[in-house]
Every structure is written in structure tokens, then in C-alpha cells.
Amino acid sequence: MAMAIRARVLLLFAVFFSFSYLTFSLYQDQVSLMDWHQQYIGKVKHAVFHTQKAGRKRVVVSTEENVIASLDLRHGEIFWRHVLGANDTIDEIDIAIGKYVITLSSGGNILRAWNLPDGQMVWESILPGSTASRSILSIPTNLRVGKDDLIFVYGSGNLYAFSSIDGEVLWKKDLASEGIDVQQLIHPHGSNTVYALGFIGSLHFGTFEINVKNGELLKHDKVAFSGGFCGDISFLKSDIAVALDSTRSVLVTIQFKEGEISFQQAHISDIVPDSSGVAAILPSKLTEMVAVKVKKSIIFIKLTNEGKFVVMEKVDHTAIVSASLSISESEQSVALIQRRDSKIQLTVKLVSDWSSNLIKETIEMDCQRGLAHKIFLNNYIRTDRSSGFRALIVMEDHSLILVQQGKIVWSREDGLASITDVTTSELPVEKDGVSVAKVEHSLFEWLKGHVLKLKGTLMLATPDDVAAIQRLRLQSSEKNKMTRDHNGFRKLIIVLTRAGKLFALHTGDGRIVWSVLLNSLRKSETCEAPNVLKLQQWQVPHHHAMDENPSIFVLGRCGPSIDAPGVYSIVDAYTGKELNSLGPFHSISQVIPLPYTDTKEQRLHLLIDAEWRAHLYPRSSEALAIFQRELGNTYWYSVEADNGILRGHAAKENCVLQVPDEYCFDTRDLWSIVFPSESEKIIGTATRKLNEVVHTQAKLLADQDVMYKYISKNLLFVVTVAPKAAGDIGSVTPDESWLVVYLVDTITGRILHRMTHYGSQGPVHVVFSENWVVYHYFNLRAHRYEMSVIEIYDQSRADNKDVLKLILGKHNLTSPISSYSRPEAVTKQQSYFFTHSVKTIATTSTAKGITSKQLLIGTVGDQVLALDKRFLDPRRTLNPTQAEKEEGIIPLTDSLPVIPQSYITHALKVEGLRGIVTVPAKLESTTLVFAHGVDLFFIRLAPSKTYDSLTEDFSYALLLLTIVALVVAIFVTWILSERKELQEKWR
């Protein structure tokens, strides 16, 4: 009878858990509860308006992120969007016959036609050629629907004629062999001739007359100019151009009519007496006018009918000019933007009457957007039949703004499409002066909250209880509050963009909390070409210093080269206020965050310059004292991929400089590894995260044996490839290609492990965590992608497995572990086939490192796949023993599974995916995942389910009913069993 009772109880438990298991699934209405997705396009470089009366008013744009998109002119929303490949740079776009978007990309090698309403591709044509040249797209304005008209394209040194219906190449003319650098294509309306105009060498200007029907060269002329040309040119009319001579001080008028080419020249100093110096012609497409930049001024110069230059206006060099816009058959208008403190001034002028302004508006502009970089003008007809104008403005921070009637209609923060680095920051506590420990919920408060929810479910709550329940629900639902929560879900994601702007995003819904355009990373006289470099934690106050705000360390360079001067800024993580900035100063080739902080919780950093000197920051006496005390324990390494050299470094005495600097230290080389250039080329390295938490160093095996993980933050993973195989996949045969992977100790330079993958090729994507490395590459022999795993263990600690020694106290547990003591490293490795190409790999991270690991794989389809690390266990066998099965080892298969439900991005795409960042929450089961590319995606992930908390939609009523049912069942069965036993005794 007791067995029957237990069977019934187990059955009821099984029924209960079968219902509760459904709560682990993700339903459609649960999407966006714990995640968010944002779409962007990037910095706009071309824009074409489509504002016909029929259909939606839109603007078609192309961006620096290789995106082509159609935007709603009313709200700025995306109608449709296509993200092209990383190397498929968009050169030109235009709209043909009001229904097709024509794009030219990849250096003039790919021509596509897209359907304007929905963005579907209509046709695509590949233009073969490898000659580098300017890309030019010429679409006649009189194209008609249904008629096979011609589209002309110049790219890779060839002139092509395409059919406007199906994109078929009708003819091709090689102009590169003629030595001309084509600058413009001109096809007069109704003419059977197309003209290619440009420079031949640096001394000649040439014209090529080509038959539009068959591509036959009818005539070509060239005339030499004694002063030579520098390459800057602007076409004012169909037969007149203006260029600069080789000294950039003379404007040359070029006239070409009926094969006759003539030159006229005028010194800029004669045209504008107050201007002198090197000039440049702005690329703005103006009609009958040229914009010339001289030093800090932009000069608008008009060419009169008599062939003379007349200065129309002189403005500040920060002004931006639009291309000419036709508002009638004979009138052209131009827009001009100038910055006025916190405002911008938009002026629209007539080219024929420059003194009068069609509009002159002043618009309030956020100073954190910086200067205007580009402007695209469009006109419309007002109700009174006059011309109105709207302007699409691209700002310095890459944001996009539409201005109309003196107001900002909408704006887009498209700088977020070019994130270069990511870090996170905690939010402030709920009450000032209260430590985090007091704000966090205790176990009693947690139980009290669940009791209140249970009373509310059973309708037993008093009015006070109802108010308390409402407060709890309000707190739990306010995932967007600007204070910390006890689970650590609410944080600030701080991102640095290519424009040098910092954004703080709230993890609750992805909204922008603050943004700041850093002055140190803006173009200036002292920093002509700023480049963002790195984002680091600078100050992270502990619980006892809650009056201090955390701060961020932002580094950059004044140029693309490694020896360019460096700059930095320190920014308050709560407010976005720039606390300090410095630069330009010494170059920055490497950033070394040190594991030391001063009394203000500022983290020490070493900035290594191009001459291998180490500079200490912060520059304070306390930081200097700390560093000098730890000088003997400070090591770092450098990778010279081009030379195939790894080096280990350490700091020594102060630098010997003309101006003494106590914060500068010379360095010494400790070791070096030189890879033979004829057989190996470095293509990738990886190390562990400095802040990674490892729960235990011991791994218990199925046979009760213990293996100790080789956990060292000084371990470096290096991968090399055969030099011939450094190109694209398939560029070499399997016999000519191999991958070699190394595990190197960066303190001693000792190679702990080396393995060769013959017949394999990159690119290689790596993730390094705890004592294991997982890397992805291509197997040329199998014609499939592979993923390999290496785990490394420390056998020198095998004596610690002797429990008797531990009891007797014979273990020397206090002996220091040093990289200089030769380790007995043991490695285990295994390789598996994998279905997808990979863009990036990351791994989940939790607060204590207890939760199971998952690999987060960014696929070529711009989605993120979560793969359990157990599938990449090198100890997997075909027939695991029962003990190994209990340990969790999965039977060996040749390929890794791709389960559709494992895509954490669901059905969404993170277009242009570049990176995945994981941050642990305070709740051990949960990790926060942020994926960025052109789009942004955030989600809370629980690799081992939420074993340490109940879900927000947990059914307390079902739990209570189940408990009551179990109790009733126990009593009923007990009574029945007692009755039956009594009856049997009376027999």
C-alpha cells in the first residue's frame, strides 16, 4: 500500500512538471519582454528624393555601412533596406523612370536595379575588370517605361552601355588602354553620341566621342596644359569645366565644343585678393558655379558668359553646400548651411540671383551633434503655388535630420550603426547615500513578496496587501528605471562609435540615456584625422564610495598610422559629462589595463607608444608609487603580424628624455618567437577576459578522478596560416594550405601546445574562456567548415588529489604558482564539422561562473546561435559509459547540431553583425547579451534556465492547487489504506 501511495504521488508530480515545463518555451507574445532590437542604416553619403504626387514620399539613401534604404519622409522610418557585403561599397545611386533604384557598387563592378516601392531586386549585372578607376553612373532623365533605353556606367577603366529593362550589357569600351582617367560622362538629349571627359596623365585633358549604338570610338582629342592638373575638377555646364593646376593656385577654365578644347587660367589671388595658399575644389555639383576652399574659407565663384570669374560669396570653411537643384527649366537653387553656436542657419539661394535668398531659416540644433557634414536639398509646391524646400542633413555624429519650414521634422541616430567598442556601467542606487547591500532584497523580503502575490491570487489580500502588491508589480515591471535592481538586469551599455561619440543605452528598452560627442575625437587644427581606438573602465567605485560616479576612459589617435599622436577623454558614466581630456600627446600602439587601483578606485593603465616606451595613467604620485611597487610583476606582450613575431615585454627604469617624465618608463624585451615567413603567417590571436570568473579549478571525472584546469590569464592563443592560403577560401589547393595553432605563456614565451590542421584555411574566429579554446575555420579537403576545441589541464597539481596528504597536512598549498616553474600541461582536443560560416564567436559569462557555458555564434546570416559547450567537449566518445553519461558527456557525432530554437535572435537579424558582448547579471543564472552591427540587439539569457528564480508569469494559483491536490491525495489514500488494512484484520 505504501508503494501505491508513492506511485500516486510521483504520478501527480510528473503531471505537475509536465505542465510547468511549458513555461520554458518562448511564445510570440513574450518576444520583446526581455529583449529589444533596433534598426539603423549608418552615415548617409548619397540621397535621392522621390516626391511624386502618386505614392509615398520617400528618400532613397546609401551609407558608409554599405546599406541602401528607402526612408519615409514624414517620420524617417525605414520602408525597406538592404545591407550589402562588407566589401561591396556603394559608389553611386539614382532613380530611373520613377520606379527603379539603380545602384553602382564594388568600385564600378556591380550594377543593380531595385524595385522602388518594395526594394525587391529586379536585375543585377557584373562588370568584370580589375583596373582601379573612378566609378560613374549616368542615367538619362528621359527614360521611359517599357522602352529599352541605355544606362551608361564607367568602372574599372571600361565604359559600358546597359539595357534599362533587364540590365544586359549591350557593349563595352576599354578606355583604360587609352590612358584617360574619366571624370564625367555626357550624353546630350536625343544624341547618338556619348562623351567621356577626363585627364590623360597630369598634363592633358581629353575628350572621347563614342557611338551609343555599338560603342565605336568616333573621335578623340587631347590638349596639353603647361601648368598640369592636380585632379580636382568641377563641370559647370555640358561644355565647360573648371580645374586646378598642379600648384593648386590657378583656376583653369576648360571649354570643349565640337572637338575643340581650349584653356583659360586665372590666379585665385587675382580673383579673391585676400586669399592665398593651396586651394581645393569642393565636390559639390553646382551649375555655372564652383566652390573653392582656401585655408579657412569657402569661396563661391561664378563663371560669367564672358568667361570671367566673379566672386559671389565668401563663407567660413565649416559651411556645407548642397548640389544644384532644378526648380524649373531655367532656375537652379543651392542650399548652404552654417553653424551659429547652438543653431544652424539654412539658406537656399538662386544660382542666377545669388544676392536674394529663397529661404533663410535658423534651426535649434543639439550641440552634441557637431557640425553638418552633408546636405541634400529637395523642393515641393506649397498650397500658394510657391516653392518650399526640405533639407536632409548629415551631421558630424553621423545622425540624419530632416529640416522643413525652420523645424526638425525627424532625426535618426544612425551613428549607432558604427559601434567600435562596448563597455557597461552599473546604474546608481535607488536612494542617495544608501549602499547597494541595503537596496538589494533579503531572503525574508523575497519570501514576503511571494506570499503577498499568493494572497492576491487567492483574493485573501487586505487593502494594505493590495497596495503592497501593486508596488511590487510596479517595481518589477519598471525594467526601464534609472536605478539598480537586485537582480542586476538594469545597466547602462556604453558604446563608442566611429564618429567619436559616446552613447549610454539602457538595457531595459535600448533608449539613449545620454550621448556626448567627445571634443578630443573631433577634427581640429591639432588633430586633423581623429580615429577612435579603445574604450576602458576608468573608475568603478565600490559600495563604500557611493558618492563617486563611475567613469569611462576613451582613447583615440590623430591619424590612421600607429605612430600618430594619441588623445584621451574621461567621461562620467552617469551623466555623460566629459571630466577631462588630453592630447595630442605621445603615440598609442597598445593599451594595457593593469590589475591595480588607487584609493579613488581609478584603474591604472599603461599606454605603449610606437617607440616601445610605457606611459602610466593616471598621472598621480599615488599611481606612480603603486606601479613602482609592482614594477617587477608587470608584463605584457606584442604581436607583429606582418613580421610574424611575438614579443614579451617588461618595464624598467624611467625614460631618458630631453624633458624628464617620471611617468614614462623604458621597456625591455624578455623573449621573442619568430614564425618562419616562408611557412607561417599570423592571422589571429585571443586571450581570456581579464574579469572572467572561474567557479572551480577542479574538474571531477566520471571515474571520481580530478583534473585541474590550467587557468592562467597569461595564456595566449595564436593561429598561423600558410602564406599562400592567406587569401579567400578556395584560393589554394588543400596541399598548399595548413593552419597551425599555438598556446603560448606570455610571461616566459614558452609554447605549451602546438597543433597543425593540414588542408585547412582561414578566416579563423576564436573564443577563449577558462581553460579551453574554441576556433572556427574551413576544411578544404572536406569542403566544410569545422570547429575545434582545445582544453588544457595542469598535471603538476596532481598530488593535491591525495586526500590522505591533505589530512596529514603534507600539502604545500601556500607555495606560489609561477609561470617560471615549468608546468606539466596536458591538452585534449577534438574537431567537429559545422554548418555555418561564422562572423564572430563569444561565450556566456555569469557572476560566479557556476552556470553552464554556451557559445554565442554570430552566423553569416546575421543571427546569433546559442550552442551548449557540452557539444564541444573533447572527451566525447562514440559509446560513452554509464558513468560518463551521468557526467553529462554526449555521444560523439561528426558534426555539431544546429537547432532552430537555439537562435536567441528568434526570427530577427542583426544586419552587418560585427560583435557580441556578454555581461553577467547579479543573478547567477542570467547573462546579458548585446550584439551590434548595423542593427543592435539585446537579450537576457539563462543558459541553464532560471534555476535560481521564478519567472514573472509564474502561476501561483496552479502551484497552490497542486500542493492542495497532493495533500488531499495523500490523506485520501492514507484513509483508504487504513480502511483496507482494518478490513483485512477483521477477516
Short mmCIF file of C-alpha atoms in Angstrom, two decimals, residues 455-842:
data_model
loop_
_atom_site.label_atom_id
_atom_site.label_comp_id
_atom_site.label_asym_id
_atom_site.label_seq_id
_atom_site.Cartn_x
_atom_site.Cartn_y
_atom_site.Cartn_z
CA LYS A 455 -2.66 36.05 -1.21
CA GLY A 456 -3.58 38.26 -4.14
CA THR A 457 -4.13 35.24 -6.38
CA LEU A 458 -6.47 33.67 -3.80
CA MET A 459 -8.25 37.01 -3.17
CA LEU A 460 -7.31 36.95 0.50
CA ALA A 461 -5.28 40.15 0.46
CA THR A 462 -6.20 43.11 2.65
CA PRO A 463 -6.25 46.63 1.22
CA ASP A 464 -2.74 47.17 2.59
CA ASP A 465 -1.62 43.93 0.98
CA VAL A 466 -3.16 45.01 -2.34
CA ALA A 467 -1.24 48.29 -2.19
CA ALA A 468 1.98 46.41 -1.41
CA ILE A 469 1.34 44.01 -4.31
CA GLN A 470 0.80 46.94 -6.67
CA ARG A 471 4.07 48.48 -5.51
CA LEU A 472 5.88 45.20 -6.11
CA ARG A 473 4.36 44.81 -9.58
CA LEU A 474 5.24 48.40 -10.40
CA GLN A 475 8.83 47.81 -9.33
CA SER A 476 9.13 44.51 -11.19
CA SER A 477 7.54 45.93 -14.37
CA GLU A 478 9.70 49.04 -14.38
CA LYS A 479 12.55 47.46 -16.25
CA ASN A 480 13.40 50.94 -17.54
CA LYS A 481 14.03 52.58 -14.17
CA MET A 482 17.23 54.56 -13.82
CA THR A 483 18.31 52.73 -10.64
CA ARG A 484 19.88 49.38 -9.89
CA ASP A 485 17.73 46.30 -9.40
CA HIS A 486 18.61 43.45 -7.06
CA ASN A 487 18.99 41.00 -9.96
CA GLY A 488 21.42 43.25 -11.86
CA PHE A 489 19.33 43.32 -15.05
CA ARG A 490 19.27 47.11 -15.33
CA LYS A 491 22.58 48.51 -16.56
CA LEU A 492 24.00 51.09 -18.93
CA ILE A 493 25.55 49.82 -22.14
CA ILE A 494 28.13 52.45 -23.10
CA VAL A 495 29.18 52.32 -26.75
CA LEU A 496 31.77 54.26 -28.72
CA THR A 497 31.03 54.96 -32.39
CA ARG A 498 33.31 55.63 -35.33
CA ALA A 499 32.31 59.29 -35.24
CA GLY A 500 33.88 59.66 -31.77
CA LYS A 501 30.54 59.84 -29.97
CA LEU A 502 29.64 58.02 -26.76
CA PHE A 503 26.13 56.68 -26.18
CA ALA A 504 24.69 55.24 -22.97
CA LEU A 505 21.87 52.77 -23.73
CA HIS A 506 19.51 51.43 -21.08
CA THR A 507 19.28 47.65 -21.05
CA GLY A 508 15.54 47.83 -20.35
CA ASP A 509 14.43 49.11 -23.75
CA GLY A 510 17.58 50.34 -25.51
CA ARG A 511 16.72 54.01 -25.20
CA ILE A 512 19.52 56.57 -25.23
CA VAL A 513 20.09 57.84 -21.68
CA TRP A 514 22.78 60.32 -22.71
CA SER A 515 25.16 60.95 -25.57
CA VAL A 516 28.26 63.09 -25.93
CA LEU A 517 30.41 63.99 -28.93
CA LEU A 518 33.91 63.98 -27.49
CA ASN A 519 35.93 67.10 -28.20
CA SER A 520 39.17 65.13 -28.13
CA LEU A 521 37.95 62.97 -31.05
CA ARG A 522 36.69 65.83 -33.23
CA LYS A 523 38.56 67.19 -36.21
CA SER A 524 40.61 70.25 -35.27
CA GLU A 525 43.76 72.09 -36.24
CA THR A 526 45.82 69.97 -33.86
CA CYS A 527 44.06 66.70 -34.78
CA GLU A 528 43.21 66.64 -38.49
CA ALA A 529 42.15 62.98 -38.79
CA PRO A 530 40.92 61.61 -35.43
CA ASN A 531 40.36 57.86 -35.13
CA VAL A 532 38.68 56.13 -32.20
CA LEU A 533 40.78 53.44 -30.58
CA LYS A 534 39.56 51.93 -27.29
CA LEU A 535 37.01 52.15 -24.51
CA GLN A 536 38.06 51.16 -20.97
CA GLN A 537 36.68 51.25 -17.44
CA TRP A 538 38.48 54.07 -15.61
CA GLN A 539 36.81 54.31 -12.23
CA VAL A 540 34.37 51.79 -10.71
CA PRO A 541 33.53 52.84 -7.13
CA HIS A 542 32.87 50.13 -4.56
CA HIS A 543 29.92 50.08 -2.15
CA HIS A 544 31.69 52.25 0.40
CA ALA A 545 32.18 55.08 -2.11
CA MET A 546 28.68 55.56 -3.48
CA ASP A 547 29.11 59.33 -3.70
CA GLU A 548 31.55 58.74 -6.57
CA ASN A 549 30.24 58.19 -10.08
CA PRO A 550 31.89 55.58 -12.31
CA SER A 551 33.83 56.94 -15.29
CA ILE A 552 35.00 55.75 -18.69
CA PHE A 553 38.42 56.05 -20.35
CA VAL A 554 38.21 56.79 -24.12
CA LEU A 555 41.33 56.62 -26.27
CA GLY A 556 41.97 57.69 -29.85
CA ARG A 557 44.60 58.69 -32.39
CA CYS A 558 45.07 61.74 -34.60
CA GLY A 559 45.56 59.67 -37.72
CA PRO A 560 45.36 56.12 -39.05
CA SER A 561 49.01 55.18 -38.52
CA ILE A 562 50.33 53.60 -35.33
CA ASP A 563 52.79 56.45 -34.75
CA ALA A 564 50.08 59.15 -34.90
CA PRO A 565 49.66 61.28 -31.75
CA GLY A 566 47.18 59.97 -29.18
CA VAL A 567 44.29 61.64 -27.34
CA TYR A 568 42.06 60.60 -24.47
CA SER A 569 38.94 61.64 -22.58
CA ILE A 570 37.47 60.66 -19.22
CA VAL A 571 33.67 60.69 -19.15
CA ASP A 572 31.20 60.37 -16.27
CA ALA A 573 29.22 57.16 -16.85
CA TYR A 574 26.01 58.51 -15.24
CA THR A 575 25.77 61.94 -16.88
CA GLY A 576 27.98 61.76 -19.97
CA LYS A 577 29.91 64.82 -18.83
CA GLU A 578 33.47 64.98 -20.17
CA LEU A 579 35.51 65.26 -16.96
CA ASN A 580 38.94 65.54 -18.51
CA SER A 581 40.67 65.33 -21.88
CA LEU A 582 44.23 65.47 -23.07
CA GLY A 583 46.04 65.49 -26.39
CA PRO A 584 47.57 65.28 -28.77
CA PHE A 585 50.44 63.63 -26.90
CA HIS A 586 52.60 60.55 -27.47
CA SER A 587 51.51 57.81 -29.86
CA ILE A 588 49.44 54.82 -28.68
CA SER A 589 50.26 51.41 -30.10
CA GLN A 590 48.91 49.32 -27.23
CA VAL A 591 46.69 49.78 -24.15
CA ILE A 592 47.50 47.67 -21.07
CA PRO A 593 44.93 47.81 -18.23
CA LEU A 594 46.71 46.90 -15.00
CA PRO A 595 45.11 44.94 -12.13
CA TYR A 596 45.71 47.81 -9.66
CA THR A 597 43.58 50.71 -8.49
CA ASP A 598 44.33 53.74 -6.34
CA THR A 599 42.33 54.98 -3.34
CA LYS A 600 39.88 56.73 -5.69
CA GLU A 601 39.20 53.38 -7.39
CA GLN A 602 40.87 54.65 -10.57
CA ARG A 603 42.36 51.81 -12.55
CA LEU A 604 45.98 52.08 -13.61
CA HIS A 605 46.77 51.85 -17.33
CA LEU A 606 49.95 51.61 -19.37
CA LEU A 607 49.90 53.22 -22.81
CA ILE A 608 52.67 51.87 -25.02
CA ASP A 609 53.89 54.25 -27.72
CA ALA A 610 55.36 53.44 -31.14
CA GLU A 611 58.90 53.52 -29.70
CA TRP A 612 58.03 50.87 -27.06
CA ARG A 613 58.00 53.30 -24.14
CA ALA A 614 55.39 52.76 -21.43
CA HIS A 615 53.39 55.74 -20.09
CA LEU A 616 51.50 55.44 -16.81
CA TYR A 617 47.97 56.81 -16.32
CA PRO A 618 46.57 58.32 -14.15
CA ARG A 619 49.50 60.66 -13.77
CA SER A 620 49.45 60.94 -10.00
CA SER A 621 52.02 60.34 -7.27
CA GLU A 622 49.86 57.61 -5.72
CA ALA A 623 49.53 55.73 -9.02
CA LEU A 624 53.27 56.08 -9.56
CA ALA A 625 54.02 54.64 -6.13
CA ILE A 626 51.71 51.67 -6.75
CA PHE A 627 53.25 50.97 -10.14
CA GLN A 628 56.83 51.20 -8.92
CA ARG A 629 55.98 48.77 -6.12
CA GLU A 630 54.58 46.28 -8.65
CA LEU A 631 57.10 47.02 -11.39
CA GLY A 632 58.69 43.58 -11.18
CA ASN A 633 55.32 41.84 -11.71
CA THR A 634 54.22 43.85 -14.75
CA TYR A 635 54.48 42.05 -18.08
CA TRP A 636 52.81 42.35 -21.46
CA TYR A 637 53.22 41.06 -24.97
CA SER A 638 53.01 42.45 -28.50
CA VAL A 639 52.09 40.87 -31.83
CA GLU A 640 53.78 41.96 -35.07
CA ALA A 641 51.54 40.11 -37.51
CA ASP A 642 53.24 41.49 -40.63
CA ASN A 643 56.67 40.35 -39.44
CA GLY A 644 55.47 37.14 -37.79
CA ILE A 645 56.93 37.97 -34.38
CA LEU A 646 55.62 37.64 -30.82
CA ARG A 647 57.46 39.53 -28.11
CA GLY A 648 57.26 39.65 -24.34
CA HIS A 649 57.99 42.93 -22.54
CA ALA A 650 58.55 44.31 -19.08
CA ALA A 651 59.11 47.84 -17.77
CA LYS A 652 62.40 49.05 -16.34
CA GLU A 653 63.81 52.46 -15.33
CA ASN A 654 62.41 55.85 -16.31
CA CYS A 655 62.74 57.11 -19.87
CA VAL A 656 65.76 59.13 -20.90
CA LEU A 657 64.17 62.20 -22.48
CA GLN A 658 65.13 65.81 -23.05
CA VAL A 659 62.21 66.77 -20.85
CA PRO A 660 62.17 64.42 -17.81
CA ASP A 661 58.94 62.50 -17.33
CA GLU A 662 58.61 60.40 -14.19
CA TYR A 663 55.52 58.64 -15.60
CA CYS A 664 57.41 57.32 -18.63
CA PHE A 665 59.31 54.02 -18.45
CA ASP A 666 61.63 52.31 -20.85
CA THR A 667 60.91 48.67 -21.63
CA ARG A 668 62.99 45.57 -22.13
CA ASP A 669 62.34 42.52 -24.28
CA LEU A 670 62.03 39.30 -22.30
CA TRP A 671 61.52 36.82 -25.11
CA SER A 672 60.51 36.61 -28.76
CA ILE A 673 59.04 33.96 -31.05
CA VAL A 674 59.74 34.35 -34.76
CA PHE A 675 57.50 32.35 -37.10
CA PRO A 676 59.17 31.40 -40.40
CA SER A 677 57.79 33.77 -43.04
CA GLU A 678 58.02 31.15 -45.79
CA SER A 679 55.65 28.75 -43.99
CA GLU A 680 53.53 30.67 -41.45
CA LYS A 681 51.70 33.98 -41.25
CA ILE A 682 49.92 35.20 -38.10
CA ILE A 683 46.21 35.75 -38.75
CA GLY A 684 44.72 35.80 -35.26
CA THR A 685 45.26 35.85 -31.50
CA ALA A 686 42.97 35.54 -28.49
CA THR A 687 43.20 35.71 -24.69
CA ARG A 688 40.86 35.31 -21.75
CA LYS A 689 38.81 38.21 -20.43
CA LEU A 690 40.58 39.88 -17.54
CA ASN A 691 37.40 39.97 -15.45
CA GLU A 692 36.27 36.40 -16.14
CA VAL A 693 35.19 34.49 -13.04
CA VAL A 694 36.06 30.79 -12.75
CA HIS A 695 33.95 28.94 -10.19
CA THR A 696 36.25 25.98 -9.66
CA GLN A 697 39.66 24.97 -10.92
CA ALA A 698 38.98 21.26 -10.49
CA LYS A 699 37.02 19.06 -12.90
CA LEU A 700 35.60 15.86 -11.46
CA LEU A 701 35.56 12.99 -13.96
CA ALA A 702 33.20 10.05 -14.17
CA ASP A 703 35.72 7.70 -12.51
CA GLN A 704 35.94 10.06 -9.50
CA ASP A 705 39.32 11.29 -10.70
CA VAL A 706 40.14 15.01 -10.58
CA MET A 707 41.74 17.10 -13.32
CA TYR A 708 42.90 20.63 -12.58
CA LYS A 709 42.23 23.28 -15.18
CA TYR A 710 45.22 25.24 -16.42
CA ILE A 711 43.85 28.67 -15.65
CA SER A 712 46.24 31.49 -16.41
CA LYS A 713 45.47 35.00 -17.58
CA ASN A 714 48.89 34.96 -19.26
CA LEU A 715 47.91 32.30 -21.80
CA LEU A 716 47.76 33.44 -25.44
CA PHE A 717 46.18 31.57 -28.35
CA VAL A 718 47.93 32.19 -31.70
CA VAL A 719 46.87 30.89 -35.10
CA THR A 720 49.01 31.00 -38.24
CA VAL A 721 48.34 30.01 -41.83
CA ALA A 722 50.45 29.17 -44.84
CA PRO A 723 51.28 32.46 -46.64
CA LYS A 724 49.70 31.24 -49.88
CA ALA A 725 46.46 30.49 -48.01
CA ALA A 726 46.09 33.99 -46.55
CA GLY A 727 43.54 34.89 -49.24
CA ASP A 728 39.92 33.88 -49.75
CA ILE A 729 38.64 30.36 -49.26
CA GLY A 730 39.48 28.20 -52.26
CA SER A 731 42.36 30.34 -53.46
CA VAL A 732 44.76 27.41 -52.87
CA THR A 733 44.64 23.64 -53.01
CA PRO A 734 44.47 21.55 -49.81
CA ASP A 735 48.10 20.50 -50.22
CA GLU A 736 49.22 24.15 -50.19
CA SER A 737 47.30 25.19 -47.10
CA TRP A 738 47.56 24.49 -43.38
CA LEU A 739 46.63 26.07 -40.09
CA VAL A 740 48.88 25.93 -37.04
CA VAL A 741 47.58 26.83 -33.58
CA TYR A 742 49.68 27.59 -30.50
CA LEU A 743 49.13 28.10 -26.80
CA VAL A 744 51.86 30.44 -25.53
CA ASP A 745 52.69 31.61 -22.00
CA THR A 746 53.20 35.37 -22.37
CA ILE A 747 55.42 35.65 -19.29
CA THR A 748 58.11 33.21 -20.40
CA GLY A 749 57.34 32.77 -24.11
CA ARG A 750 57.04 29.02 -23.57
CA ILE A 751 54.91 27.19 -26.15
CA LEU A 752 52.63 24.88 -24.16
CA HIS A 753 50.80 23.32 -27.09
CA ARG A 754 51.06 23.23 -30.89
CA MET A 755 48.77 21.55 -33.40
CA THR A 756 48.57 21.61 -37.21
CA HIS A 757 45.40 21.33 -39.32
CA TYR A 758 46.54 20.26 -42.77
CA GLY A 759 44.35 21.21 -45.72
CA SER A 760 42.61 23.96 -43.74
CA GLN A 761 42.27 27.68 -44.31
CA GLY A 762 41.03 30.82 -42.56
CA PRO A 763 39.45 33.11 -41.69
CA VAL A 764 39.63 31.89 -38.08
CA HIS A 765 37.23 33.05 -35.36
CA VAL A 766 38.22 32.28 -31.77
CA VAL A 767 36.78 32.37 -28.25
CA PHE A 768 38.97 31.75 -25.19
CA SER A 769 37.42 31.02 -21.78
CA GLU A 770 38.66 29.35 -18.60
CA ASN A 771 40.99 26.56 -19.76
CA TRP A 772 39.52 25.97 -23.22
CA VAL A 773 39.68 27.50 -26.69
CA VAL A 774 37.16 27.04 -29.49
CA TYR A 775 38.01 28.17 -33.01
CA HIS A 776 36.25 28.04 -36.38
CA TYR A 777 37.92 27.59 -39.79
CA PHE A 778 37.41 25.95 -43.21
CA ASN A 779 38.47 22.42 -44.12
CA LEU A 780 39.44 22.41 -47.81
CA ARG A 781 39.58 18.63 -48.04
CA ALA A 782 36.08 18.10 -46.64
CA HIS A 783 34.73 21.30 -48.25
CA ARG A 784 33.06 22.14 -44.95
CA TYR A 785 33.54 24.45 -42.00
CA GLU A 786 34.97 22.99 -38.82
CA MET A 787 35.09 23.94 -35.16
CA SER A 788 37.85 22.63 -32.93
CA VAL A 789 38.21 22.71 -29.16
CA ILE A 790 41.35 22.53 -27.03
CA GLU A 791 41.25 22.04 -23.27
CA ILE A 792 44.43 22.37 -21.22
CA TYR A 793 44.99 20.88 -17.76
CA ASP A 794 47.76 21.26 -15.18
CA GLN A 795 49.11 17.85 -14.15
CA SER A 796 51.69 19.39 -11.79
CA ARG A 797 48.91 19.71 -9.22
CA ALA A 798 48.03 16.03 -9.38
CA ASP A 799 49.43 15.50 -5.84
CA ASN A 800 46.53 17.55 -4.49
CA LYS A 801 44.22 14.63 -5.29
CA ASP A 802 45.71 12.65 -2.37
CA VAL A 803 43.20 13.18 0.43
CA LEU A 804 45.48 11.46 2.96
CA LYS A 805 48.22 14.06 2.41
CA LEU A 806 45.66 16.79 2.87
CA ILE A 807 44.50 15.27 6.19
CA LEU A 808 48.06 14.85 7.42
CA GLY A 809 48.93 18.39 6.41
CA LYS A 810 51.68 17.39 3.98
CA HIS A 811 50.30 19.53 1.16
CA ASN A 812 52.28 22.67 0.44
CA LEU A 813 49.20 24.70 -0.52
CA THR A 814 50.84 28.02 0.28
CA SER A 815 53.59 27.66 -2.33
CA PRO A 816 53.21 30.33 -5.03
CA ILE A 817 52.29 29.36 -8.57
CA SER A 818 54.74 30.88 -11.03
CA SER A 819 54.91 30.91 -14.82
CA TYR A 820 58.64 30.28 -14.48
CA SER A 821 58.06 26.85 -12.95
CA ARG A 822 57.66 24.51 -15.90
CA PRO A 823 54.05 23.24 -15.97
CA GLU A 824 53.06 19.70 -16.80
CA ALA A 825 50.40 20.76 -19.27
CA VAL A 826 48.09 18.14 -20.75
CA THR A 827 45.75 19.00 -23.60
CA LYS A 828 42.69 17.34 -25.05
CA GLN A 829 41.33 18.31 -28.46
CA GLN A 830 38.57 17.37 -30.83
CA SER A 831 37.21 18.70 -34.14
CA TYR A 832 33.65 18.79 -35.46
CA PHE A 833 32.01 19.82 -38.69
CA PHE A 834 29.81 22.92 -38.51
CA THR A 835 27.13 24.00 -40.95
CA HIS A 836 27.52 27.78 -40.98
CA SER A 837 30.09 30.34 -41.84
CA VAL A 838 30.81 32.48 -38.79
CA LYS A 839 31.30 36.21 -38.27
CA THR A 840 32.11 36.25 -34.57
CA ILE A 841 32.07 33.97 -31.51
CA ALA A 842 31.55 34.80 -27.83
#
